[in-house]
Amino acid sequence: MNSGDIRKKFLDFFEKRVHSVVPSASLVPEGDPSVLFTTAGMQQFKPYYLGKKDAMVDFGTLNTVSIQKCVRTSDIDEVGDESHLTFFEMLGNFSFGGYFKEEAIKYGYEFITQEMKLSVDYVSVFGGEGDLPADTESERIWKSIEPNIKIKRAGRADNFWGPTGDEGPCGPTTEIYVRGLEIWNIVFNEHYQSKDKTLTKLPTPGVDTGMGLERLVMVLQKKENIFETDLFSPLDVNNLPSIMSETVRRIMLDHGRAITFLVSDGVKPSNVDRGYILRRLMRRMMAHFHKSARGPFKASDVTDLDFVDIENLLERVVDNYRHFYPELDKEKVLKIFREENSKFKTAINRGLRELKKLNTLDAKAAFKLFESYGLTFEIIKDFGGEKAVSLSRDDFDAEFKKHQEISRAGAEQKFKGGLAGHSETEIKYHTTTHLLHQALHDIFGSHVVQKGSNITPERLRFDFSHPQKMTDEEKRKVEEIVNQKIRESLPVQSVVLPRDEAEKTGAHHFFGEKYGDKVSIYFIGRDLASAYSKEFCGGPHVKNTSELGVFKIIKEEAVAAGVRRIKATLSGVQ
Ligand code: SER
C-alpha cells in the first residue's frame, strides 16, 4: 500500500462514519501565540473543545478528520537517526461532544486491524496519578473488543497528553502498539490546563487522536526505518552524492521537507522565533551537506559553495507532495533558499574570521557569533576546534532564550517616556541618549538623575535634575564628550545579571523602579568594568557608536523646578 492510498483510506474510513474532512491547517498557527508551529492535528480545533466555536455550524458535524502537517523542533539535533523528524504528517480523527471513549477506541481498533490488516501487540491506558483516577473505562472497552488484549498502565508522563503551548485541552490517553511501536495516540480531552498548571473539567469532553503517517507507512511497507518508505524514497532519486553518510542523507531528507513546507506557509529565515528555526534548518542542512560532500569548510571554498543538489531535493519535495498539499510553491522555496544561501556564505566568511580571533568560546561568545554573523551552533562547534569543546547546546540555547526574552521585554517596555517605534534612527537616538546621560554625569556629577526621555525620528529629548541653566561652555563640553565617544567606535553590548549584582556595577537605573530578578545592562565600551556608560535597559541599541553621526544640542530649557530638558539631534543619520 503506498502512502497516498493510506491517506485516502484513512479519510474515507472516517468520512463514512460521519466525520467532516478538514484540510490541514497552516504550519503557522492562527490566533494561538502560545506555540511557534502547528505540532498536532488538534491545534486548529482548540476552540471547538472549549465551546468557543461550534463544529455543527462550521463543519455540519461534531466530528472531523484531517491529515495535518506538523513541525516539532525539540529534537532537531537527533534528526539523522532512524526515527526522528522535524516535519511529519499526522492522521487524526476528532470529536467535540459527538462521541467519546467507546467509539474512539472501536474506530481505532477497526482501522488498524481491518483496513490496515495489522495486529495489535498491546495497548496502554492511563493508570492514574495524583488526584487523577485510572482510566478503567478504557480498559473495559478494550477488553470488550478483544478479551485477551494485553493492556499496560502508565502514569502522566506516558498516558496523559497536552496541552500544546502553555494552556489548553488535555487528558488521559490510550495508545495502540503495533510491532513494538506506538502507532496511534487516542486522547480523551476531559480537562483544561491553565497557565498555572491547574486542571478544570471541560464541560463537554472531546476526542483527539494522532497517528504519525511516516511510522504507519513504515510498518505497512515493512521497512526498517522511515527513510526507506515511499514518503522519502522519491526525494532521493538522482541523487545525493554517494559519499554522503546515511546520517547526513537523512538530515537532507528531513530538513528538505521541513524547509519546503515552512517556506510555502510563509515563514522566512531570520534570527527570531519561527524564522530562527527555519534559518537553523537551512544552515544546518547546508553545513552538513558541504562537509559531507566536500569535506570541512576551508577559507578558500566558502565563496563558491554549491548547493544545487539541495535545490533539486527541494524541487522534488514539491513534486512529490503537491497533489496533496497544493500550497507548496516551488518558485518561492527556491528563491528564499537561494537568498539564505548567499547570506550564509557571507556569514561564514566573516564569522569564521571573528571566531579565529577569539581566545575562548563560552555560550555567550558563541551566541554573539550567531547574532552578529548568523553562525549556527553546529557551525561554531565544527569550526571552533579546541575552543568549542566545552560549548554545549543547552548553554547556547539558554543564552538564546534569555536574549529573546529580554529583547521581547525590551520591545514591550517603553523606554521611559516612549521609544515607540524602532526605526534605525530611533535606535541611534536611544544609544546617543545613554552617552548624553553619562556625559552630563561627567560634567555635573552625581546629582544628575534622569527624569524622562522621549525619542522621535527627528530628535532625542532628555530631562534630568539640575538646578540651573546650562552655560554655552557646558553645552559645548557635553557635545564634545558625546562626539568623542562616537569617534572612539565603542561597541555597545549587553549582559544579564541578577538584580543585586547588576546594581553593584554602578549602572544607571531608576531608584524605586520595579525590576525583575534578572536585569539587562547595556554598556558602551570594550567590557563592563571599563565601559564608559552602563544602564539598566532592555534595548534596542546600535552595535557600535561609530554608527551615530554628529551629536548636537539644539535646545536646553527648564521644564520644572530643578529639572532641565535637552533636545538634541544627530546629523548624517537619516
Ligand atoms: N494530540 C495528540 C498527539 O499529538 C493526539 O493527536 O499525539
Coordinates of C-alpha atoms and ligand atoms in Angstrom, one line a residue:
M1 CA 0.0 0.0 0.0
N2 CA 1.6 3.3 -0.9
S3 CA 1.3 6.4 1.3
G4 CA -1.3 8.0 -1.0
D5 CA -3.6 5.0 -0.6
I6 CA -3.1 5.1 3.2
R7 CA -4.1 8.8 3.4
K8 CA -7.1 8.1 1.3
K9 CA -8.2 5.1 3.3
F10 CA -7.9 7.0 6.5
L11 CA -10.0 9.9 5.3
D12 CA -12.6 7.6 3.7
F13 CA -12.9 5.4 6.8
F14 CA -13.9 8.4 9.0
E15 CA -15.9 10.2 6.4
K16 CA -18.1 7.1 6.2
R17 CA -18.5 7.4 10.0
V18 CA -19.9 10.9 9.9
H19 CA -16.7 12.9 10.1
S20 CA -16.1 16.0 8.0
V21 CA -12.8 16.0 6.2
V22 CA -11.0 19.2 7.1
P23 CA -7.8 20.3 5.2
S24 CA -4.5 20.6 7.1
A25 CA -4.1 24.0 8.8
S26 CA -1.0 26.1 8.1
L27 CA 2.2 25.3 10.0
V28 CA 2.0 28.8 11.3
P29 CA -0.9 28.5 13.9
E30 CA -3.5 31.2 13.6
G31 CA -4.5 33.0 16.7
D32 CA -2.5 30.9 19.0
P33 CA 0.5 32.8 20.2
S34 CA 1.4 30.1 22.7
V35 CA 3.1 27.9 20.1
L36 CA 5.6 28.6 17.3
F37 CA 4.4 25.9 14.9
T38 CA 1.5 23.6 14.4
T39 CA 2.6 20.4 16.3
A40 CA -0.6 18.4 16.3
G41 CA -3.8 17.9 14.4
M42 CA -5.9 19.1 17.3
Q43 CA -4.4 22.5 17.3
Q44 CA -6.7 24.0 14.7
F45 CA -9.6 22.6 16.6
K46 CA -8.8 24.0 20.1
P47 CA -11.8 26.5 20.1
Y48 CA -14.3 23.6 19.4
Y49 CA -13.2 21.7 22.5
L50 CA -13.7 24.9 24.5
G51 CA -17.1 25.6 23.2
K52 CA -15.8 28.9 21.7
K53 CA -16.7 27.8 18.2
D54 CA -19.5 25.4 17.1
A55 CA -18.4 22.5 15.0
M56 CA -22.0 21.9 13.9
V57 CA -22.1 25.4 12.4
D58 CA -18.6 25.2 10.8
F59 CA -18.5 21.6 9.7
G60 CA -22.1 20.4 9.8
T61 CA -21.0 17.5 12.2
L62 CA -19.5 17.2 15.6
N63 CA -16.7 15.1 14.3
T64 CA -13.8 15.9 11.9
V65 CA -10.9 14.0 10.3
S66 CA -7.7 15.5 9.0
I67 CA -4.2 14.9 7.8
Q68 CA -2.2 17.7 9.4
K69 CA 1.3 18.8 8.5
C70 CA 3.3 19.3 11.7
V71 CA 6.7 20.6 12.8
R72 CA 8.2 19.7 16.1
T73 CA 11.6 21.3 16.9
S74 CA 12.6 19.8 20.2
D75 CA 14.7 17.1 18.5
I76 CA 16.4 18.9 15.7
D77 CA 19.8 17.6 16.9
E78 CA 18.5 14.0 16.9
V79 CA 17.5 14.0 13.2
G80 CA 19.8 11.7 11.3
D81 CA 18.9 8.6 13.4
E82 CA 16.3 6.1 12.3
S83 CA 13.2 7.8 13.5
H84 CA 13.5 11.5 14.4
L85 CA 11.9 14.0 12.2
T86 CA 11.1 17.7 12.4
F87 CA 8.4 17.6 9.8
F88 CA 5.8 14.9 9.7
E89 CA 2.1 14.3 8.8
M90 CA -0.4 13.3 11.4
L91 CA -3.6 11.4 10.7
G92 CA -6.3 12.3 13.2
N93 CA -10.0 12.0 14.0
F94 CA -11.6 14.4 16.4
S95 CA -14.9 14.8 18.2
F96 CA -16.2 17.8 20.0
G97 CA -19.0 16.3 22.1
G98 CA -20.1 13.9 19.4
Y99 CA -18.6 10.6 20.6
F100 CA -16.3 9.6 23.3
K101 CA -14.2 6.6 24.5
E102 CA -16.4 3.8 23.3
E103 CA -16.4 4.8 19.6
A104 CA -12.9 6.3 19.6
I105 CA -11.4 3.1 20.7
K106 CA -13.5 0.9 18.4
Y107 CA -12.7 3.1 15.4
G108 CA -9.0 2.9 16.1
Y109 CA -9.1 -0.9 16.5
E110 CA -11.2 -1.4 13.4
F111 CA -9.0 0.8 11.2
I112 CA -5.8 -0.8 12.3
T113 CA -7.0 -4.4 12.2
Q114 CA -9.4 -4.4 9.3
E115 CA -8.4 -1.5 7.0
M116 CA -4.6 -1.8 7.6
K117 CA -4.7 -5.5 8.4
L118 CA -2.2 -5.1 11.2
S119 CA -2.4 -6.9 14.5
V120 CA -2.3 -5.0 17.8
D121 CA 0.6 -6.0 20.1
Y122 CA -0.8 -4.3 23.1
V123 CA -2.4 -1.1 24.2
S124 CA -1.7 1.3 27.1
V125 CA -4.1 3.2 29.3
F126 CA -3.8 5.9 31.9
G127 CA -3.1 4.2 35.3
G128 CA -4.0 7.3 37.4
E129 CA -1.7 9.7 39.2
G130 CA -2.1 12.2 42.0
D131 CA -5.8 13.3 42.0
L132 CA -6.4 11.8 38.6
P133 CA -8.1 8.4 38.6
A134 CA -7.1 5.4 36.5
D135 CA -9.0 5.1 33.2
T136 CA -10.8 1.9 33.9
E137 CA -13.5 2.7 31.4
S138 CA -11.0 2.4 28.5
E139 CA -9.7 -0.8 30.0
R140 CA -13.2 -2.2 30.0
I141 CA -13.8 -1.1 26.4
W142 CA -10.6 -2.7 25.2
K143 CA -11.5 -6.0 26.9
S144 CA -15.0 -5.9 25.4
I145 CA -13.4 -5.8 21.9
E146 CA -10.6 -8.3 22.5
P147 CA -10.9 -10.2 25.8
N148 CA -7.2 -11.3 25.9
I149 CA -5.7 -8.0 24.8
K150 CA -2.6 -7.0 26.7
I151 CA -3.1 -3.7 28.5
K152 CA -0.3 -1.7 30.1
R153 CA -1.0 1.0 32.6
A154 CA 1.2 4.1 32.8
G155 CA 1.2 7.5 34.5
R156 CA 1.0 11.1 33.4
A157 CA 4.4 11.1 31.6
D158 CA 3.2 8.4 29.2
N159 CA -0.5 8.3 29.1
F160 CA -1.7 11.9 29.5
W161 CA -1.5 14.3 26.7
G162 CA -1.4 18.1 26.3
P163 CA -1.8 20.9 26.3
T164 CA 0.0 22.3 23.3
G165 CA 1.7 25.6 24.4
D166 CA 1.0 26.9 27.9
E167 CA -2.7 26.1 28.1
G168 CA -5.5 24.2 26.5
P169 CA -7.4 21.0 26.4
C170 CA -5.7 17.8 27.6
G171 CA -6.5 14.5 29.1
P172 CA -5.7 10.8 29.6
T173 CA -4.7 8.7 26.5
T174 CA -4.9 5.2 25.3
E175 CA -2.2 4.1 22.8
I176 CA -2.1 1.3 20.2
Y177 CA 1.1 -0.5 19.7
V178 CA 2.0 -2.5 16.6
R179 CA 5.3 -4.4 16.2
G180 CA 6.5 -2.8 19.4
L181 CA 5.9 0.8 18.1
E182 CA 3.4 3.3 19.4
I183 CA 1.2 3.8 16.3
W184 CA -1.8 5.7 17.5
N185 CA -2.4 8.1 20.4
I186 CA -6.0 8.5 21.3
V187 CA -6.6 11.4 23.7
F188 CA -9.7 12.0 25.7
N189 CA -9.8 15.7 26.2
E190 CA -11.6 15.9 29.5
H191 CA -9.6 18.7 31.2
Y192 CA -8.5 22.2 30.5
Q193 CA -5.0 23.1 31.8
S194 CA -4.5 26.7 32.6
K195 CA -1.2 28.6 32.6
D196 CA -0.6 27.9 36.3
K197 CA -1.0 24.2 35.5
T198 CA -4.3 23.7 37.3
L199 CA -6.8 21.4 35.7
T200 CA -10.5 22.0 35.4
K201 CA -13.0 19.7 33.8
L202 CA -14.2 20.7 30.3
P203 CA -18.0 21.0 30.1
T204 CA -18.1 18.7 27.1
P205 CA -15.3 16.1 26.8
G206 CA -13.8 15.6 23.4
V207 CA -11.7 13.1 21.4
D208 CA -8.3 13.9 19.7
T209 CA -6.4 11.2 18.0
G210 CA -3.0 11.3 16.3
M211 CA -1.2 8.7 14.2
G212 CA 2.1 9.6 12.6
L213 CA 1.9 8.8 8.9
E214 CA 5.6 8.1 8.5
R215 CA 5.5 5.4 11.2
L216 CA 2.4 3.8 9.9
V217 CA 3.7 3.7 6.4
M218 CA 7.0 2.2 7.6
V219 CA 5.1 -0.6 9.4
L220 CA 2.9 -1.3 6.4
Q221 CA 5.7 -1.2 3.9
K222 CA 7.7 -3.4 6.2
K223 CA 10.7 -1.1 6.2
E224 CA 13.5 -0.9 8.7
N225 CA 13.2 2.9 9.1
I226 CA 11.0 5.7 7.9
F227 CA 13.5 7.0 5.4
E228 CA 13.1 3.8 3.3
T229 CA 9.4 4.4 2.8
D230 CA 7.8 5.9 -0.3
L231 CA 7.4 9.2 1.7
F232 CA 11.2 9.7 1.3
S233 CA 12.5 7.4 -1.4
P234 CA 11.2 9.5 -4.4
L235 CA 13.0 12.5 -2.9
D236 CA 16.4 10.8 -3.1
V237 CA 16.5 9.8 -6.8
N238 CA 19.2 11.0 -9.0
N239 CA 20.9 11.6 -6.3
L240 CA 22.5 12.9 -3.2
P241 CA 26.2 12.4 -3.5
S242 CA 27.1 8.8 -2.9
I243 CA 29.9 9.6 -0.4
M244 CA 27.3 11.2 1.8
S245 CA 26.8 9.3 5.0
E246 CA 23.4 7.8 5.8
T247 CA 23.0 10.2 8.7
V248 CA 23.6 13.3 6.5
R249 CA 21.3 11.8 3.9
R250 CA 18.5 11.6 6.5
I251 CA 19.2 15.2 7.6
M252 CA 18.9 16.3 4.0
L253 CA 15.6 14.5 3.5
D254 CA 14.0 15.6 6.8
H255 CA 15.2 19.2 6.6
G256 CA 14.3 19.4 2.9
R257 CA 10.7 18.6 3.7
A258 CA 10.5 20.9 6.6
I259 CA 12.0 23.8 4.7
T260 CA 9.8 23.4 1.7
F261 CA 6.6 23.3 3.8
L262 CA 7.6 26.1 6.2
V263 CA 8.6 28.5 3.4
S264 CA 5.4 27.6 1.5
D265 CA 3.4 28.6 4.6
G266 CA 5.1 32.0 4.7
V267 CA 8.0 31.6 7.1
K268 CA 11.2 33.5 6.2
P269 CA 14.6 32.9 7.7
S270 CA 15.5 35.4 10.5
N271 CA 17.1 35.5 13.9
V272 CA 13.9 35.2 15.9
D273 CA 11.1 32.8 16.6
R274 CA 10.0 30.8 13.5
G275 CA 12.4 32.4 11.2
Y276 CA 15.2 31.3 13.5
I277 CA 14.2 27.7 13.3
L278 CA 14.0 27.9 9.6
R279 CA 17.4 29.5 9.4
R280 CA 18.8 26.8 11.6
L281 CA 17.3 24.1 9.4
M282 CA 18.6 25.7 6.3
R283 CA 22.1 26.4 7.6
R284 CA 22.4 23.0 9.3
M285 CA 21.5 21.4 6.0
M286 CA 24.0 23.4 4.0
A287 CA 26.8 22.9 6.6
H288 CA 26.2 19.1 6.7
F289 CA 25.8 18.8 3.0
H290 CA 29.0 20.7 2.3
K291 CA 31.0 18.9 4.9
S292 CA 29.8 15.5 3.8
A293 CA 30.1 16.1 0.1
R294 CA 33.3 18.2 0.1
G295 CA 34.9 18.0 3.5
P296 CA 35.1 20.7 6.2
F297 CA 34.9 24.3 5.1
K298 CA 38.1 26.0 4.2
A299 CA 38.6 29.7 3.9
S300 CA 39.2 29.1 0.2
D301 CA 36.0 27.3 -0.6
V302 CA 33.4 29.3 1.3
T303 CA 32.9 31.7 -1.6
D304 CA 31.9 29.0 -4.1
L305 CA 29.6 26.8 -2.0
D306 CA 27.4 24.9 -4.4
F307 CA 24.0 23.7 -3.2
V308 CA 22.4 22.6 -6.5
D309 CA 21.8 19.2 -5.0
I310 CA 19.8 20.7 -2.2
E311 CA 17.8 22.8 -4.7
N312 CA 17.0 19.6 -6.6
L313 CA 15.9 18.0 -3.4
L314 CA 13.5 20.9 -2.6
E315 CA 12.0 20.7 -6.0
R316 CA 11.4 17.0 -5.6
V317 CA 9.6 17.6 -2.3
V318 CA 7.2 20.0 -4.1
D319 CA 6.7 17.5 -6.9
N320 CA 6.1 14.6 -4.5
Y321 CA 3.7 16.4 -2.2
R322 CA 1.9 18.9 -4.3
H323 CA -1.0 16.7 -5.2
F324 CA -2.0 16.6 -1.5
Y325 CA -0.7 20.0 -0.4
P326 CA -1.4 22.4 -3.3
E327 CA 0.0 25.3 -1.3
L328 CA 3.6 24.1 -2.0
D329 CA 5.3 26.8 -4.0
K330 CA 8.5 25.8 -5.9
E331 CA 9.5 29.3 -7.0
K332 CA 9.1 30.7 -3.6
V333 CA 11.0 27.9 -1.9
L334 CA 13.9 28.2 -4.3
K335 CA 14.1 32.0 -4.1
I336 CA 14.2 32.0 -0.3
F337 CA 16.7 29.2 -0.2
R338 CA 19.0 31.0 -2.6
E339 CA 18.8 34.2 -0.6
E340 CA 19.6 32.4 2.6
N341 CA 22.4 30.5 0.8
S342 CA 24.1 33.7 -0.2
K343 CA 23.7 35.2 3.3
F344 CA 25.2 32.0 4.7
K345 CA 28.3 32.4 2.5
T346 CA 28.9 35.9 3.7
A347 CA 28.2 34.9 7.3
I348 CA 30.7 32.0 7.1
N349 CA 33.4 34.2 5.8
R350 CA 33.0 37.0 8.3
G351 CA 32.1 34.8 11.2
L352 CA 34.9 32.4 10.8
R353 CA 37.4 35.3 10.8
E354 CA 35.9 36.5 14.0
L355 CA 35.9 33.1 15.5
K356 CA 39.6 32.7 14.9
K357 CA 40.3 35.9 16.8
L358 CA 38.6 34.7 20.0
N359 CA 40.8 33.1 22.7
T360 CA 38.0 31.3 24.5
L361 CA 34.5 30.4 23.4
D362 CA 31.7 30.3 26.0
A363 CA 28.0 30.2 25.3
K364 CA 27.8 33.9 25.4
A365 CA 30.6 34.4 22.9
A366 CA 29.0 31.7 20.7
F367 CA 25.7 33.4 20.9
K368 CA 27.3 36.7 19.8
L369 CA 28.7 35.0 16.8
F370 CA 25.3 33.7 15.9
E371 CA 23.7 37.1 16.5
S372 CA 26.2 39.1 14.6
Y373 CA 27.2 36.7 11.8
G374 CA 24.5 34.1 11.8
L375 CA 26.9 31.3 12.6
T376 CA 24.7 28.5 14.0
F377 CA 25.6 26.4 17.0
E378 CA 26.6 23.4 14.7
I379 CA 28.9 25.5 12.6
I380 CA 30.6 27.1 15.7
K381 CA 31.1 23.6 17.1
D382 CA 32.6 22.4 13.8
F383 CA 35.0 25.3 13.4
G384 CA 35.7 26.2 17.0
G385 CA 38.1 23.2 17.4
E386 CA 39.6 23.1 20.8
K387 CA 37.9 26.3 21.8
A388 CA 34.4 24.8 21.3
V389 CA 34.9 21.5 23.1
S390 CA 33.1 22.5 26.2
L391 CA 30.4 24.5 24.4
S392 CA 27.1 22.7 24.9
R393 CA 23.8 23.0 23.0
D394 CA 21.9 23.6 26.3
D395 CA 24.1 26.5 27.3
F396 CA 23.8 28.0 23.8
D397 CA 20.0 27.6 23.9
A398 CA 19.8 29.1 27.3
E399 CA 21.7 32.1 26.1
F400 CA 19.4 32.3 23.1
K401 CA 16.3 32.1 25.2
K402 CA 17.5 34.7 27.6
H403 CA 18.2 37.0 24.7
Q404 CA 14.8 36.5 23.1
E405 CA 13.0 37.1 26.4
I406 CA 14.9 40.3 27.0
S407 CA 14.5 41.7 23.6
R408 CA 10.8 41.0 23.8
A409 CA 10.6 42.6 27.2
G410 CA 12.7 45.5 25.8
A411 CA 10.3 45.9 22.9
E412 CA 7.3 45.9 25.2
Q413 CA 8.8 48.1 27.9
K414 CA 8.6 51.7 26.8
F415 CA 11.9 53.3 27.1
K416 CA 11.0 55.8 29.8
G417 CA 8.6 58.1 28.1
G418 CA 8.3 56.2 25.0
L419 CA 10.6 54.7 22.4
A420 CA 7.5 53.9 20.5
G421 CA 8.8 52.6 17.1
H422 CA 12.1 51.0 16.5
S423 CA 13.3 52.7 13.3
E424 CA 17.0 52.7 12.8
T425 CA 17.2 56.4 13.6
E426 CA 15.3 56.0 16.8
I427 CA 17.6 53.2 17.9
K428 CA 20.5 55.5 17.2
Y429 CA 18.9 58.2 19.3
H430 CA 18.4 55.7 22.1
T431 CA 22.1 54.8 22.2
T432 CA 23.0 58.5 22.0
T433 CA 20.8 59.2 25.0
H434 CA 22.9 56.8 27.0
L435 CA 26.0 58.7 26.0
L436 CA 24.4 62.0 26.8
H437 CA 23.3 60.8 30.2
Q438 CA 26.8 59.8 31.1
A439 CA 28.3 63.0 29.7
L440 CA 26.1 65.0 32.0
H441 CA 27.3 63.0 34.9
D442 CA 30.9 63.7 33.8
I443 CA 30.3 67.4 33.7
F444 CA 27.9 67.9 36.7
G445 CA 28.4 64.9 38.9
S446 CA 26.0 62.5 40.5
H447 CA 23.1 64.8 41.2
V448 CA 22.1 64.3 37.6
V449 CA 19.2 61.9 37.6
Q450 CA 17.2 61.0 34.5
K451 CA 13.7 62.4 34.8
G452 CA 12.4 61.5 31.4
S453 CA 13.2 60.7 27.8
N454 CA 11.5 60.8 24.5
I455 CA 12.6 59.9 21.1
T456 CA 11.2 60.6 17.7
P457 CA 12.8 60.0 14.3
E458 CA 13.9 63.7 14.3
R459 CA 15.5 64.2 17.7
L460 CA 16.1 63.0 21.2
R461 CA 14.7 64.7 24.3
F462 CA 16.2 64.1 27.7
D463 CA 15.1 65.5 31.1
F464 CA 17.4 65.5 34.1
S465 CA 17.7 67.0 37.5
H466 CA 20.0 70.0 37.6
P467 CA 19.4 73.3 39.5
Q468 CA 20.3 75.9 36.8
K469 CA 20.5 76.7 33.2
M470 CA 23.5 75.2 31.3
T471 CA 26.1 77.6 30.1
D472 CA 27.2 77.6 26.5
E473 CA 30.5 76.3 27.7
E474 CA 28.8 73.4 29.5
K475 CA 26.8 72.5 26.4
R476 CA 29.9 72.6 24.2
K477 CA 31.7 70.3 26.6
V478 CA 28.8 67.8 26.7
E479 CA 28.7 67.8 22.9
E480 CA 32.4 67.3 22.7
I481 CA 32.3 64.3 25.1
V482 CA 29.5 62.6 23.2
N483 CA 31.2 63.2 19.8
Q484 CA 34.5 61.9 21.2
K485 CA 32.8 58.6 22.3
I486 CA 31.2 58.3 18.9
R487 CA 34.6 58.8 17.2
E488 CA 36.1 56.1 19.5
S489 CA 33.9 53.5 17.8
L490 CA 32.9 51.8 21.1
P491 CA 31.0 48.6 21.0
V492 CA 27.5 48.6 22.6
Q493 CA 26.9 45.4 24.4
S494 CA 24.6 43.9 27.0
V495 CA 24.8 41.5 29.9
V496 CA 22.1 39.9 32.0
L497 CA 22.8 39.8 35.7
P498 CA 20.9 39.1 38.9
R499 CA 19.5 42.4 40.1
D500 CA 21.8 42.8 43.2
E501 CA 24.9 42.1 41.1
A502 CA 23.6 44.5 38.4
E503 CA 23.2 47.2 41.0
K504 CA 26.8 46.7 42.2
T505 CA 28.1 47.5 38.7
G506 CA 27.1 51.1 39.2
A507 CA 24.9 51.1 36.1
H508 CA 22.4 53.9 36.0
H509 CA 18.9 52.9 36.8
F510 CA 15.7 54.3 38.3
F511 CA 15.5 54.1 42.0
G512 CA 12.2 52.8 43.2
E513 CA 11.5 51.2 39.9
K514 CA 10.5 47.6 39.9
Y515 CA 13.0 45.4 38.1
G516 CA 12.8 41.7 37.7
D517 CA 15.2 39.2 39.4
K518 CA 17.4 39.4 36.4
V519 CA 18.1 42.6 34.6
S520 CA 19.8 43.5 31.4
I521 CA 22.5 46.1 31.4
Y522 CA 23.6 47.9 28.2
F523 CA 27.2 49.1 28.3
I524 CA 29.2 51.2 25.9
G525 CA 32.8 50.2 25.8
R526 CA 35.1 47.2 25.4
D527 CA 34.0 45.5 28.6
L528 CA 31.6 46.0 31.5
A529 CA 34.3 47.1 34.0
S530 CA 35.8 49.8 31.8
A531 CA 32.7 50.8 30.0
Y532 CA 32.0 54.5 29.5
S533 CA 28.3 54.1 30.0
K534 CA 26.2 51.5 31.8
E535 CA 22.5 51.5 32.2
F536 CA 19.7 49.1 33.1
C537 CA 17.9 48.9 29.8
G538 CA 16.0 46.5 27.5
G539 CA 17.4 47.9 24.3
P540 CA 17.4 48.1 21.4
H541 CA 20.7 49.8 20.6
V542 CA 23.1 50.1 17.8
K543 CA 26.1 47.7 17.8
N544 CA 28.8 50.4 17.7
T545 CA 28.9 54.1 18.4
S546 CA 30.5 54.7 15.1
E547 CA 27.1 54.3 13.6
L548 CA 25.8 57.5 15.2
G549 CA 26.8 60.6 13.2
V550 CA 27.5 64.0 14.8
F551 CA 25.7 65.0 18.0
K552 CA 24.4 68.5 18.5
I553 CA 22.3 70.1 21.3
I554 CA 19.6 72.2 19.7
K555 CA 17.8 73.4 22.8
E556 CA 18.3 73.5 26.6
E557 CA 15.4 74.7 28.8
A558 CA 13.6 74.3 32.1
V559 CA 10.6 72.0 32.4
A560 CA 10.0 72.2 36.1
A561 CA 11.8 73.5 39.2
G562 CA 15.3 71.8 39.2
V563 CA 14.6 69.8 36.0
R564 CA 16.3 70.7 32.7
R565 CA 15.4 69.5 29.3
I566 CA 17.8 68.9 26.4
K567 CA 16.8 68.4 22.8
A568 CA 19.5 67.1 20.5
T569 CA 20.0 65.8 17.0
L570 CA 22.4 63.6 15.2
S571 CA 23.4 64.8 11.8
G572 CA 24.1 62.5 8.9
V573 CA 21.9 59.6 10.2
Q574 CA 18.6 59.9 8.4
Ligands
SER1 N1 -2.7 15.5 20.2 C1 -2.2 14.1 20.3 C2 -0.8 14.0 19.8 O1 -0.3 14.9 19.2 C3 -3.1 13.2 19.6 O2 -3.4 13.8 18.3 O3 -0.2 13.0 20.0

